[in-house]
Every structure is written in C-alpha cells, then in structure tokens.
Amino acid sequence: MLAREVLEELVQVLGRENVLTEQEDLLTYAYDATAALKHQKPDVVVSPSSTEQVAEVVKIAQRHQVPIYPRGSGTNLSGGTVPIKGGIVLSMLNLNKIVEFDQDNLTATVQPGVIIQALNDEAAKHGLIYPPDPGTVTTATMGGSVSECSGGLRGLKYGVTKHYIMGLTIVLANGKVIRWGGKTVKNVTGYDLVALFTGAEGTLGIITEMIVKLIPAPETRKSVLGVFDNLDKAGNAIAAIIRNKVIPATLEIMDNVTIQTVEHFVHAGLPLNAEAVLLCEVDGYKEVVERESVLVERILKEEGAVEVKVAKDDKERDLLWLARRSALPALAQKRPTTVLEDATVPRSKIPDMLKTIREIAEKYNLQIATFGHAGDGNLHPTILTDERDQDEMKRVHLAVDEIFHGAIALGGTLSGEHGIGVAKMGFLGLEFGEAGVEALKAIKEALDPNYMLNPGKIVRRD
C-alpha cells in the first residue's frame, strides 16, 4: 500500500479524476498481452496530460522511492508493462496529440498516447506514411511502440521503429527533462541517446514526445499469394526472392495450422490443404511494381509453389492482409493460452529455423503454429496450450528455451520486435554473455541508480 501522503501529492498534481485507486480499476492494469505471466496490481494508476506533470509524478516517486511503470495500450508481448513490484502505473493515454506535421522536413511531432493508425491516417492526408506497422497498429500507441522498438509487416523494406525516430523528449529518473535529436537529417552531436532510449522499454526514462520521420506513400502496390505443399519449399522461396534483388514491402509466411485457423476466422479463401503460404507485397512506382510482381510470381513457381494468385483489386488485397493480421486473434481461440514468441534469424536461416521449430513441437508433444515476417527473418512460433495444465506448461517452458537456443545457434536474436521485458530477461546472457549483461546493468544504474523506472525489466537488480 502506498502512503496516504503519496496519493495526496499525486492528486494535487493531477487532479482526483486522474488518480485511480479502486481495486477494479487497478486490476485492469495488472497484466498486458503477454500470456502465462503472473498478474500484479499496481497501488495506483495515474494519467498525466503533459511533460511537466510526468516530471512531477517522477519527482514524487523518487522522493518516496516508489516504482513507476509507463504504459500505453498494454499490447506488448513480453510483460513490459506489468507492474511486478506494485507502485505507480503511469498511463500515457492522455498525452495523445499529434503536435505538428512538417511537410518540408517530412516529420511529425507526436505525444506517446497517439495510436499508430491515427498517425498514419493523418499522414495519408498529406500523401505520407509512417512505415512501422506492428500487428496491433489500430490499438498500440506510439510511446509503447518506440519503447519496445516494434517492427511489423513492413520491416523487410522499410525497417523498424528505430529507423524513424529522430528526436525524443524524455523525463529522467530524477525528474529532469531532456530533449535529444531533432528534425535534422544529420546529427552526430554527443552520444546517440535517441537510439539508446528507443527500445529501452521505459527502464531508462519516460518518453513524453517524439519527432518521427515520414516518407512519401508509394504510388501503387500489388499482393501475391504463393501456395506450397511443403514448408521447406516456402522457406527456400523466401531466400530466392531476396537473392533475385527484389525487396518486397512485406513477405509473410503462415503454416498449415495458422492457415486453417485463420480461414475459419475470416473466410479469405486460403487453401486449407496447403502446408504453407507466402504472402508478398511489392510497392512503389507503377512500372517497378509491375516488373517486380511478375518476377515474384516466376520465382514462387520455380521454387515449387503449387499455386500463385495475384490480388486483382484492393478488396481482394485487403482480405488477404486481414487474414494475415488475424493470425494471432484466430489462434488465440483454439486453446485457453497462447504463448507467442518472436525468434529471429538471418533470412537465409529461415528454412533451418522452421525445421527447428517442427522438431521442438514433436519433441515436447506441443501444437506450435508458425507465422511471421519471414522476409526479415522474424518468425512467430505460437504455442497453443492451457496454463492450467501444469505438466504441459513445463513442456512449454522447455520448448521456449530450446527455441531461443535454436535462434541464437543460427546467428539470430532473442527478439526481433517484442522486446525483452520480464519474459526474456533470463535469456540475455545466452546472447550477450556475462560481460554484455553487466554492460546493460551499468547503463541502467547510470541513469536510474535506484531501479525506479519499470523495475524488473530487461535487467534485474543484484
């Protein structure tokens, strides 16, 4: 329980309507989208509306040594917003303004509570796009996306969130406000704190405003569906497309379990007997799109696709992509618990990683559906289970451990876009070694020596 004095100070800064203490309110902030994590209610939820109010909340927390957990929509998949030590959940949803569109510099200045799709809807009015495109684009916030450095479907061609963050306003653990970066294309002044805080999961400071890069929207686009009777052939086709110097905007894969589940969910006309499908979209100038789409069709056929379909119009194209975006919600209906990982390997190792996942599923007698951003090596092996079955959950944890080891052995990484949070913290030594983990701790302790900001995430206090 928080001291009454703390609550009174918070109310004085924010107003009573922005300080929640009722148990039913606190319960809704006790978890995020991560499966099979223990829920933990905060002591209070606060909703500031400005950088100045965030700074005052941080100063109150610092005086009373109360942990703070910044939170957007709570769609993250690594336990990044779960308040595992109680304390203050800092909801950023009231900081939801698009402050500026600058068409001359191709930037937007936004607050962290802005929904990603809302930014893109506004950008579209100016013929621009903000390319990072996570699966939760219609609900996830910009602040959460930057803090997790989310990726999404367009990562292959356009990169991920960190490639579009030009400037940040940050409240540090001591309550001081810094502004780093800006609208200049070139900026090598001092340490690159913009890069450091992007993907830091709110453990080093609290982002209250960001300047993001926008790009011109592509003139046109075309989607191609390749159907395969063999998962290995689909994996090899991915490498073949890239090897032929075609860089699609998106290149996605779904295995048979995912295909069947999604088709019953959205009725997009996916072939139920296919072992895998590749969904590819090329975009750009019309003449380039026509040339590349023909080349993709040819490559898919050469690599063993039993059928290749080209979306004939936007309606058909949108239905295909609705199917892909529905993979997780559709799979979540099959079993009570859905454990979604994001093992990421070099593109050339996708066939090997697919094989590794299959072998792990057989070894532990688990149903694992696999889909993901195959073009950039980011797979989502999804274990369909029931956390009430303790024996099965033991096998799930062993399987996840082996998936991580498999990805690292292939030259990959623990996370392509979901972040570390609490779920993967124990595996960092596998990728970085002891010295690497100690370096992460040194950065944390330099900026947040009391481990007050989102404690228990990425690195643990000794």
Short mmCIF file of C-alpha atoms in Angstrom, two decimals:
data_model
loop_
_atom_site.label_atom_id
_atom_site.label_comp_id
_atom_site.label_asym_id
_atom_site.label_seq_id
_atom_site.Cartn_x
_atom_site.Cartn_y
_atom_site.Cartn_z
CA MET A 1 0.00 0.00 0.00
CA LEU A 2 1.17 3.48 -0.84
CA ALA A 3 1.44 6.00 1.93
CA ARG A 4 -1.52 8.38 2.02
CA GLU A 5 0.93 11.23 1.61
CA VAL A 6 1.98 9.90 -1.82
CA LEU A 7 -1.62 9.70 -3.03
CA GLU A 8 -2.35 13.20 -1.82
CA GLU A 9 0.66 14.59 -3.66
CA LEU A 10 -0.39 12.80 -6.86
CA VAL A 11 -3.93 14.18 -6.60
CA GLN A 12 -2.56 17.66 -6.04
CA VAL A 13 -0.54 17.46 -9.28
CA LEU A 14 -3.03 15.61 -11.48
CA GLY A 15 -6.49 16.11 -10.04
CA ARG A 16 -8.53 13.36 -8.39
CA GLU A 17 -10.09 12.23 -11.68
CA ASN A 18 -6.63 11.24 -12.98
CA VAL A 19 -5.65 9.16 -9.95
CA LEU A 20 -7.23 5.69 -9.80
CA THR A 21 -7.17 3.56 -6.64
CA GLU A 22 -10.30 1.41 -6.85
CA GLN A 23 -9.49 -2.30 -6.97
CA GLU A 24 -11.49 -2.93 -10.14
CA ASP A 25 -9.52 -0.16 -11.88
CA LEU A 26 -6.18 -1.44 -10.65
CA LEU A 27 -6.95 -4.97 -11.84
CA THR A 28 -7.18 -3.84 -15.46
CA TYR A 29 -3.56 -2.63 -15.26
CA ALA A 30 -2.24 -5.81 -13.62
CA TYR A 31 -1.38 -7.52 -16.92
CA ASP A 32 -0.66 -6.88 -20.58
CA ALA A 33 -0.99 -9.05 -23.70
CA THR A 34 1.73 -11.47 -22.55
CA ALA A 35 0.45 -14.98 -21.85
CA ALA A 36 1.14 -17.03 -18.73
CA LEU A 37 2.60 -14.22 -16.64
CA LYS A 38 1.59 -13.70 -13.02
CA HIS A 39 -0.68 -10.69 -12.65
CA GLN A 40 0.32 -7.94 -10.23
CA LYS A 41 -1.90 -4.98 -9.40
CA PRO A 42 -0.32 -1.55 -9.04
CA ASP A 43 -1.05 0.59 -5.98
CA VAL A 44 -2.28 3.47 -8.10
CA VAL A 45 -2.80 4.40 -11.75
CA VAL A 46 -2.18 8.00 -12.81
CA SER A 47 -2.88 9.75 -16.11
CA PRO A 48 -0.79 12.88 -16.72
CA SER A 49 -1.53 15.24 -19.60
CA SER A 50 1.82 16.98 -20.08
CA THR A 51 5.56 16.52 -19.84
CA GLU A 52 5.55 18.77 -16.78
CA GLN A 53 3.03 16.56 -14.99
CA VAL A 54 5.05 13.44 -15.83
CA ALA A 55 8.13 15.10 -14.36
CA GLU A 56 6.25 15.98 -11.17
CA VAL A 57 4.99 12.40 -10.80
CA VAL A 58 8.55 11.10 -11.22
CA LYS A 59 9.80 13.52 -8.56
CA ILE A 60 7.10 12.33 -6.15
CA ALA A 61 8.02 8.71 -6.83
CA GLN A 62 11.70 9.48 -6.38
CA ARG A 63 11.15 11.19 -3.02
CA HIS A 64 9.15 8.25 -1.72
CA GLN A 65 11.10 5.53 -3.57
CA VAL A 66 8.03 4.18 -5.37
CA PRO A 67 8.47 2.27 -8.66
CA ILE A 68 6.88 3.67 -11.84
CA TYR A 69 5.63 1.67 -14.82
CA PRO A 70 4.93 3.68 -18.01
CA ARG A 71 2.08 2.18 -20.04
CA GLY A 72 0.35 2.76 -23.35
CA SER A 73 -2.34 0.36 -24.57
CA GLY A 74 -0.73 -2.69 -22.96
CA THR A 75 -0.48 -4.67 -26.22
CA ASN A 76 3.16 -5.70 -25.71
CA LEU A 77 4.07 -9.39 -25.57
CA SER A 78 7.00 -9.56 -23.15
CA GLY A 79 5.49 -8.38 -19.87
CA GLY A 80 6.96 -4.94 -20.44
CA THR A 81 4.16 -3.06 -18.67
CA VAL A 82 3.25 -5.47 -15.86
CA PRO A 83 3.82 -3.66 -12.51
CA ILE A 84 5.61 -6.57 -10.88
CA LYS A 85 6.53 -4.57 -7.77
CA GLY A 86 3.28 -2.64 -7.38
CA GLY A 87 3.76 1.10 -7.22
CA ILE A 88 2.57 3.59 -9.86
CA VAL A 89 1.33 2.76 -13.33
CA LEU A 90 1.82 5.86 -15.46
CA SER A 91 -0.81 5.73 -18.19
CA MET A 92 0.27 7.87 -21.14
CA LEU A 93 -3.08 7.75 -22.95
CA ASN A 94 -3.98 11.36 -22.11
CA LEU A 95 -0.84 12.52 -23.93
CA ASN A 96 -2.49 11.83 -27.27
CA LYS A 97 -1.91 14.83 -29.51
CA ILE A 98 -0.32 14.99 -32.93
CA VAL A 99 1.52 18.21 -32.23
CA GLU A 100 2.78 19.02 -35.73
CA PHE A 101 3.08 17.83 -39.31
CA ASP A 102 6.09 19.33 -41.07
CA GLN A 103 5.83 18.61 -44.80
CA ASP A 104 9.02 20.49 -45.60
CA ASN A 105 11.12 18.28 -43.30
CA LEU A 106 8.88 15.19 -43.66
CA THR A 107 8.43 14.81 -39.90
CA ALA A 108 5.62 14.61 -37.37
CA THR A 109 5.86 15.54 -33.72
CA VAL A 110 3.59 13.35 -31.59
CA GLN A 111 2.85 12.53 -27.99
CA PRO A 112 3.19 8.95 -26.71
CA GLY A 113 -0.54 8.24 -26.38
CA VAL A 114 -1.20 8.70 -30.12
CA ILE A 115 -2.42 5.46 -31.72
CA ILE A 116 -0.13 4.41 -34.59
CA GLN A 117 -3.02 4.05 -37.04
CA ALA A 118 -4.22 7.56 -36.16
CA LEU A 119 -0.81 8.93 -37.11
CA ASN A 120 -0.89 7.06 -40.40
CA ASP A 121 -4.44 8.21 -41.13
CA GLU A 122 -3.35 11.81 -40.66
CA ALA A 123 -0.14 11.26 -42.66
CA ALA A 124 -2.19 9.85 -45.54
CA LYS A 125 -3.95 13.21 -45.90
CA HIS A 126 -0.55 14.64 -46.82
CA GLY A 127 0.45 11.77 -49.12
CA LEU A 128 2.85 10.40 -46.49
CA ILE A 129 3.25 7.26 -44.38
CA TYR A 130 4.86 6.29 -41.11
CA PRO A 131 6.16 2.84 -42.11
CA PRO A 132 6.45 0.86 -38.81
CA ASP A 133 3.46 -1.44 -38.93
CA PRO A 134 3.02 -3.78 -35.92
CA GLY A 135 0.11 -6.21 -35.91
CA THR A 136 -1.62 -4.11 -33.24
CA VAL A 137 -1.36 -0.92 -35.31
CA THR A 138 -5.00 0.02 -34.63
CA THR A 139 -4.61 -0.12 -30.84
CA ALA A 140 -0.90 0.26 -29.99
CA THR A 141 0.44 3.68 -29.01
CA MET A 142 3.43 5.50 -30.39
CA GLY A 143 5.06 5.63 -26.96
CA GLY A 144 4.76 1.89 -26.45
CA SER A 145 5.95 1.22 -29.99
CA VAL A 146 9.04 3.38 -29.53
CA SER A 147 9.76 1.96 -26.07
CA GLU A 148 9.59 -1.60 -27.43
CA CYS A 149 11.07 -0.69 -30.83
CA SER A 150 8.27 -2.59 -32.52
CA GLY A 151 8.61 -3.89 -36.04
CA GLY A 152 5.72 -5.23 -38.06
CA LEU A 153 4.85 -6.37 -41.53
CA ARG A 154 6.81 -3.74 -43.46
CA GLY A 155 10.15 -4.27 -41.73
CA LEU A 156 11.79 -6.03 -44.67
CA LYS A 157 11.80 -2.99 -46.96
CA TYR A 158 11.24 -0.10 -44.60
CA GLY A 159 12.92 -1.13 -41.37
CA VAL A 160 11.56 -0.91 -37.82
CA THR A 161 10.65 1.83 -35.37
CA LYS A 162 14.22 2.85 -34.52
CA HIS A 163 14.82 3.86 -38.13
CA TYR A 164 12.12 6.55 -37.91
CA ILE A 165 12.77 8.20 -34.54
CA MET A 166 14.60 11.49 -34.97
CA GLY A 167 14.07 13.22 -31.64
CA LEU A 168 12.75 12.49 -28.15
CA THR A 169 11.63 14.43 -25.10
CA ILE A 170 12.42 12.33 -22.05
CA VAL A 171 11.78 12.61 -18.33
CA LEU A 172 14.74 11.08 -16.48
CA ALA A 173 14.57 9.16 -13.21
CA ASN A 174 15.49 12.32 -11.29
CA GLY A 175 12.56 14.23 -12.81
CA LYS A 176 14.68 16.35 -15.12
CA VAL A 177 13.58 16.79 -18.73
CA ILE A 178 15.94 16.38 -21.69
CA ARG A 179 15.34 16.82 -25.40
CA TRP A 180 17.57 14.90 -27.76
CA GLY A 181 17.76 14.83 -31.54
CA GLY A 182 15.52 16.88 -33.80
CA LYS A 183 14.47 17.42 -37.40
CA THR A 184 17.94 17.45 -38.95
CA VAL A 185 18.75 14.52 -41.20
CA LYS A 186 22.33 14.51 -39.90
CA ASN A 187 23.09 14.68 -36.18
CA VAL A 188 26.23 13.22 -34.61
CA THR A 189 26.41 15.53 -31.62
CA GLY A 190 27.32 13.62 -28.48
CA TYR A 191 26.08 10.14 -27.64
CA ASP A 192 23.07 8.92 -29.60
CA LEU A 193 20.56 8.95 -26.76
CA VAL A 194 17.65 8.76 -29.19
CA ALA A 195 18.84 5.29 -30.19
CA LEU A 196 19.53 4.34 -26.57
CA PHE A 197 16.04 5.21 -25.32
CA THR A 198 14.30 3.65 -28.33
CA GLY A 199 13.66 0.06 -27.29
CA ALA A 200 14.68 0.68 -23.66
CA GLU A 201 11.15 -0.29 -22.52
CA GLY A 202 10.83 2.68 -20.19
CA THR A 203 13.66 1.45 -17.98
CA LEU A 204 15.94 4.47 -18.55
CA GLY A 205 13.49 7.35 -18.87
CA ILE A 206 9.91 8.19 -19.81
CA ILE A 207 9.25 9.40 -23.35
CA THR A 208 6.73 12.25 -23.49
CA GLU A 209 7.16 13.46 -27.08
CA MET A 210 8.83 12.22 -30.23
CA ILE A 211 9.77 13.54 -33.64
CA VAL A 212 9.29 10.83 -36.26
CA LYS A 213 10.37 10.58 -39.87
CA LEU A 214 7.71 10.26 -42.55
CA ILE A 215 8.17 9.17 -46.16
CA PRO A 216 6.12 9.63 -49.34
CA ALA A 217 3.42 7.00 -49.75
CA PRO A 218 4.14 4.52 -52.57
CA GLU A 219 2.32 5.17 -55.83
CA THR A 220 0.84 1.69 -56.05
CA ARG A 221 1.17 -1.84 -54.66
CA LYS A 222 0.41 -5.42 -55.63
CA SER A 223 -0.03 -8.52 -53.46
CA VAL A 224 0.91 -12.05 -54.48
CA LEU A 225 -0.03 -15.28 -52.67
CA GLY A 226 2.16 -18.37 -53.11
CA VAL A 227 0.75 -21.74 -52.02
CA PHE A 228 3.13 -24.56 -51.04
CA ASP A 229 2.71 -28.24 -50.23
CA ASN A 230 5.98 -28.26 -48.32
CA LEU A 231 7.16 -25.86 -45.60
CA ASP A 232 10.81 -26.18 -46.63
CA LYS A 233 9.99 -25.08 -50.18
CA ALA A 234 8.28 -21.99 -48.81
CA GLY A 235 11.34 -21.23 -46.71
CA ASN A 236 13.64 -21.59 -49.70
CA ALA A 237 11.39 -19.33 -51.80
CA ILE A 238 11.89 -16.51 -49.30
CA ALA A 239 15.64 -16.57 -49.81
CA ALA A 240 15.20 -16.86 -53.58
CA ILE A 241 13.12 -13.69 -53.79
CA ILE A 242 15.76 -11.69 -51.93
CA ARG A 243 18.57 -13.32 -53.89
CA ASN A 244 16.94 -12.04 -57.07
CA LYS A 245 17.25 -8.46 -55.75
CA VAL A 246 13.55 -8.00 -55.09
CA ILE A 247 12.89 -6.36 -51.71
CA PRO A 248 9.14 -6.59 -51.09
CA ALA A 249 7.39 -4.22 -48.71
CA THR A 250 6.13 -7.33 -46.93
CA LEU A 251 6.90 -11.01 -47.18
CA GLU A 252 4.90 -13.11 -44.71
CA ILE A 253 4.53 -16.82 -44.02
CA MET A 254 1.74 -18.92 -42.47
CA ASP A 255 1.95 -22.65 -41.81
CA ASN A 256 -0.93 -25.13 -42.11
CA VAL A 257 -2.20 -24.76 -38.54
CA THR A 258 -2.30 -21.00 -38.95
CA ILE A 259 -3.90 -21.20 -42.41
CA GLN A 260 -6.75 -23.44 -41.25
CA THR A 261 -7.41 -21.41 -38.13
CA VAL A 262 -7.34 -18.06 -39.92
CA GLU A 263 -9.51 -19.25 -42.79
CA HIS A 264 -12.28 -20.34 -40.42
CA PHE A 265 -11.92 -16.97 -38.70
CA VAL A 266 -12.05 -14.53 -41.65
CA HIS A 267 -13.01 -16.65 -44.73
CA ALA A 268 -10.39 -15.14 -47.02
CA GLY A 269 -10.23 -18.08 -49.43
CA LEU A 270 -6.96 -19.52 -48.14
CA PRO A 271 -6.26 -23.11 -49.28
CA LEU A 272 -6.94 -25.36 -46.28
CA ASN A 273 -4.74 -28.21 -47.55
CA ALA A 274 -1.62 -26.05 -48.06
CA GLU A 275 1.36 -26.74 -45.83
CA ALA A 276 2.36 -23.08 -46.09
CA VAL A 277 1.53 -19.86 -47.88
CA LEU A 278 3.74 -16.88 -48.59
CA LEU A 279 2.05 -13.52 -48.83
CA CYS A 280 4.17 -10.96 -50.64
CA GLU A 281 3.51 -7.32 -51.46
CA VAL A 282 5.63 -5.09 -53.67
CA ASP A 283 5.08 -1.35 -53.77
CA GLY A 284 6.50 1.76 -55.41
CA TYR A 285 6.19 3.30 -58.84
CA LYS A 286 3.71 1.53 -61.11
CA GLU A 287 6.24 0.28 -63.66
CA VAL A 288 8.52 -1.08 -60.91
CA VAL A 289 5.62 -2.81 -59.16
CA GLU A 290 4.51 -4.48 -62.38
CA ARG A 291 8.01 -5.74 -63.12
CA GLU A 292 8.67 -6.98 -59.57
CA SER A 293 5.29 -8.68 -59.16
CA VAL A 294 5.88 -10.68 -62.36
CA LEU A 295 9.33 -11.62 -61.09
CA VAL A 296 7.93 -12.73 -57.72
CA GLU A 297 5.33 -14.89 -59.47
CA ARG A 298 8.04 -16.57 -61.52
CA ILE A 299 10.30 -17.18 -58.52
CA LEU A 300 7.48 -18.68 -56.45
CA LYS A 301 6.66 -21.12 -59.25
CA GLU A 302 10.32 -22.00 -59.77
CA GLU A 303 10.67 -22.72 -56.04
CA GLY A 304 7.78 -25.19 -56.04
CA ALA A 305 4.61 -23.22 -55.39
CA VAL A 306 1.62 -25.34 -56.43
CA GLU A 307 -0.46 -22.21 -56.99
CA VAL A 308 0.23 -18.49 -57.30
CA LYS A 309 -2.50 -15.87 -57.01
CA VAL A 310 -2.29 -12.14 -57.63
CA ALA A 311 -4.87 -9.95 -55.88
CA LYS A 312 -6.96 -8.44 -58.66
CA ASP A 313 -8.11 -5.36 -56.72
CA ASP A 314 -7.85 -3.58 -53.36
CA LYS A 315 -10.80 -5.53 -51.94
CA GLU A 316 -9.08 -8.87 -52.59
CA ARG A 317 -5.76 -7.49 -51.41
CA ASP A 318 -7.25 -6.15 -48.17
CA LEU A 319 -8.91 -9.51 -47.44
CA LEU A 320 -5.58 -11.33 -47.79
CA TRP A 321 -3.89 -8.94 -45.39
CA LEU A 322 -6.81 -9.12 -42.98
CA ALA A 323 -6.18 -12.86 -42.91
CA ARG A 324 -2.54 -12.36 -42.05
CA ARG A 325 -3.27 -9.76 -39.39
CA SER A 326 -5.86 -12.09 -37.88
CA ALA A 327 -3.36 -14.88 -37.24
CA LEU A 328 -2.88 -14.22 -33.53
CA PRO A 329 -6.51 -13.49 -32.57
CA ALA A 330 -7.62 -16.52 -34.57
CA LEU A 331 -5.07 -18.84 -32.98
CA ALA A 332 -5.95 -17.48 -29.53
CA GLN A 333 -9.39 -19.09 -29.90
CA LYS A 334 -8.02 -22.62 -30.24
CA ARG A 335 -6.66 -23.05 -26.70
CA PRO A 336 -7.02 -21.04 -23.48
CA THR A 337 -3.38 -19.88 -23.54
CA THR A 338 -1.36 -18.61 -26.50
CA VAL A 339 2.40 -18.29 -25.99
CA LEU A 340 3.72 -16.18 -28.86
CA GLU A 341 7.47 -15.81 -29.39
CA ASP A 342 9.45 -13.87 -31.96
CA ALA A 343 12.55 -15.90 -32.68
CA THR A 344 14.52 -14.01 -35.31
CA VAL A 345 17.29 -15.34 -37.54
CA PRO A 346 19.13 -14.20 -40.67
CA ARG A 347 16.81 -14.57 -43.67
CA SER A 348 18.98 -17.31 -45.12
CA LYS A 349 18.37 -19.41 -41.99
CA ILE A 350 14.56 -19.34 -42.16
CA PRO A 351 14.33 -22.95 -43.51
CA ASP A 352 16.60 -24.14 -40.68
CA MET A 353 14.56 -22.28 -38.05
CA LEU A 354 11.31 -23.69 -39.40
CA LYS A 355 12.80 -27.17 -39.15
CA THR A 356 13.99 -26.48 -35.59
CA ILE A 357 10.50 -25.36 -34.53
CA ARG A 358 8.92 -28.50 -36.01
CA GLU A 359 11.39 -30.73 -34.20
CA ILE A 360 10.77 -28.95 -30.90
CA ALA A 361 7.00 -29.31 -31.29
CA GLU A 362 7.38 -33.06 -31.88
CA LYS A 363 9.87 -33.50 -29.04
CA TYR A 364 7.58 -31.91 -26.45
CA ASN A 365 4.27 -33.05 -27.95
CA LEU A 366 3.02 -29.49 -28.37
CA GLN A 367 0.94 -27.77 -31.02
CA ILE A 368 3.03 -24.92 -32.41
CA ALA A 369 1.64 -22.74 -35.18
CA THR A 370 4.17 -20.64 -37.04
CA PHE A 371 3.61 -17.42 -38.91
CA GLY A 372 5.54 -14.19 -39.17
CA HIS A 373 7.63 -11.72 -41.08
CA ALA A 374 9.66 -14.28 -42.94
CA GLY A 375 11.30 -11.78 -45.26
CA ASP A 376 13.22 -10.20 -42.38
CA GLY A 377 13.80 -13.47 -40.52
CA ASN A 378 11.27 -12.72 -37.77
CA LEU A 379 9.13 -15.79 -37.09
CA HIS A 380 6.33 -16.11 -34.54
CA PRO A 381 6.22 -19.70 -33.26
CA THR A 382 2.95 -19.75 -31.34
CA ILE A 383 2.41 -22.46 -28.74
CA LEU A 384 -1.25 -23.31 -28.22
CA THR A 385 -1.64 -24.53 -24.65
CA ASP A 386 -3.50 -24.18 -21.35
CA GLU A 387 -1.69 -22.58 -18.43
CA ARG A 388 -3.91 -24.55 -16.02
CA ASP A 389 -2.22 -27.76 -17.20
CA GLN A 390 0.97 -27.69 -15.14
CA ASP A 391 2.57 -30.67 -16.90
CA GLU A 392 2.01 -29.16 -20.33
CA MET A 393 3.29 -25.77 -19.18
CA LYS A 394 6.54 -27.39 -18.05
CA ARG A 395 6.96 -28.69 -21.59
CA VAL A 396 6.04 -25.25 -22.97
CA HIS A 397 8.82 -23.60 -20.95
CA LEU A 398 11.32 -26.21 -22.12
CA ALA A 399 10.21 -25.68 -25.72
CA VAL A 400 10.58 -21.90 -25.46
CA ASP A 401 14.07 -22.38 -24.02
CA GLU A 402 15.03 -24.54 -26.99
CA ILE A 403 13.50 -22.10 -29.49
CA PHE A 404 15.72 -19.35 -28.08
CA HIS A 405 18.79 -21.58 -28.14
CA GLY A 406 17.95 -22.59 -31.70
CA ALA A 407 17.66 -19.00 -32.88
CA ILE A 408 20.94 -17.98 -31.24
CA ALA A 409 22.72 -21.03 -32.70
CA LEU A 410 21.65 -19.92 -36.17
CA GLY A 411 23.11 -16.46 -35.67
CA GLY A 412 19.81 -14.93 -34.60
CA THR A 413 18.49 -12.98 -31.65
CA LEU A 414 16.07 -13.43 -28.75
CA SER A 415 13.65 -10.81 -30.00
CA GLY A 416 13.04 -9.16 -33.34
CA GLU A 417 10.27 -6.84 -32.17
CA HIS A 418 8.54 -7.91 -28.94
CA GLY A 419 11.26 -6.75 -26.58
CA ILE A 420 12.75 -8.41 -23.51
CA GLY A 421 10.57 -7.23 -20.63
CA VAL A 422 10.32 -9.78 -17.88
CA ALA A 423 9.60 -12.75 -20.15
CA LYS A 424 13.05 -12.99 -21.78
CA MET A 425 15.23 -11.30 -19.20
CA GLY A 426 16.69 -14.59 -18.01
CA PHE A 427 17.96 -15.40 -21.50
CA LEU A 428 20.04 -12.28 -22.14
CA GLY A 429 23.26 -14.00 -21.09
CA LEU A 430 22.68 -16.54 -23.85
CA GLU A 431 23.03 -13.81 -26.47
CA PHE A 432 25.37 -11.28 -24.82
CA GLY A 433 27.36 -13.29 -22.28
CA GLU A 434 28.03 -12.16 -18.73
CA ALA A 435 30.06 -9.13 -19.78
CA GLY A 436 27.29 -7.94 -22.07
CA VAL A 437 24.65 -8.20 -19.34
CA GLU A 438 26.93 -6.29 -16.96
CA ALA A 439 27.24 -3.53 -19.57
CA LEU A 440 23.45 -3.27 -19.74
CA LYS A 441 23.29 -3.03 -15.95
CA ALA A 442 25.93 -0.28 -15.96
CA ILE A 443 23.80 1.80 -18.33
CA LYS A 444 20.69 1.22 -16.20
CA GLU A 445 22.48 2.18 -13.00
CA ALA A 446 23.98 5.32 -14.53
CA LEU A 447 20.55 6.68 -15.47
CA ASP A 448 18.32 5.04 -12.86
CA PRO A 449 20.53 4.03 -9.90
CA ASN A 450 17.55 3.20 -7.68
CA TYR A 451 15.89 0.94 -10.29
CA MET A 452 12.73 3.02 -10.02
CA LEU A 453 11.70 3.07 -13.70
CA ASN A 454 9.96 -0.11 -14.83
CA PRO A 455 11.99 -2.29 -12.44
CA GLY A 456 12.39 -5.98 -13.15
CA LYS A 457 12.51 -5.49 -16.92
CA ILE A 458 15.50 -6.16 -19.21
CA VAL A 459 17.97 -6.28 -16.28
CA ARG A 460 17.46 -7.24 -12.66
CA ARG A 461 18.97 -5.51 -9.68
CA ASP A 462 21.58 -7.66 -7.93
#
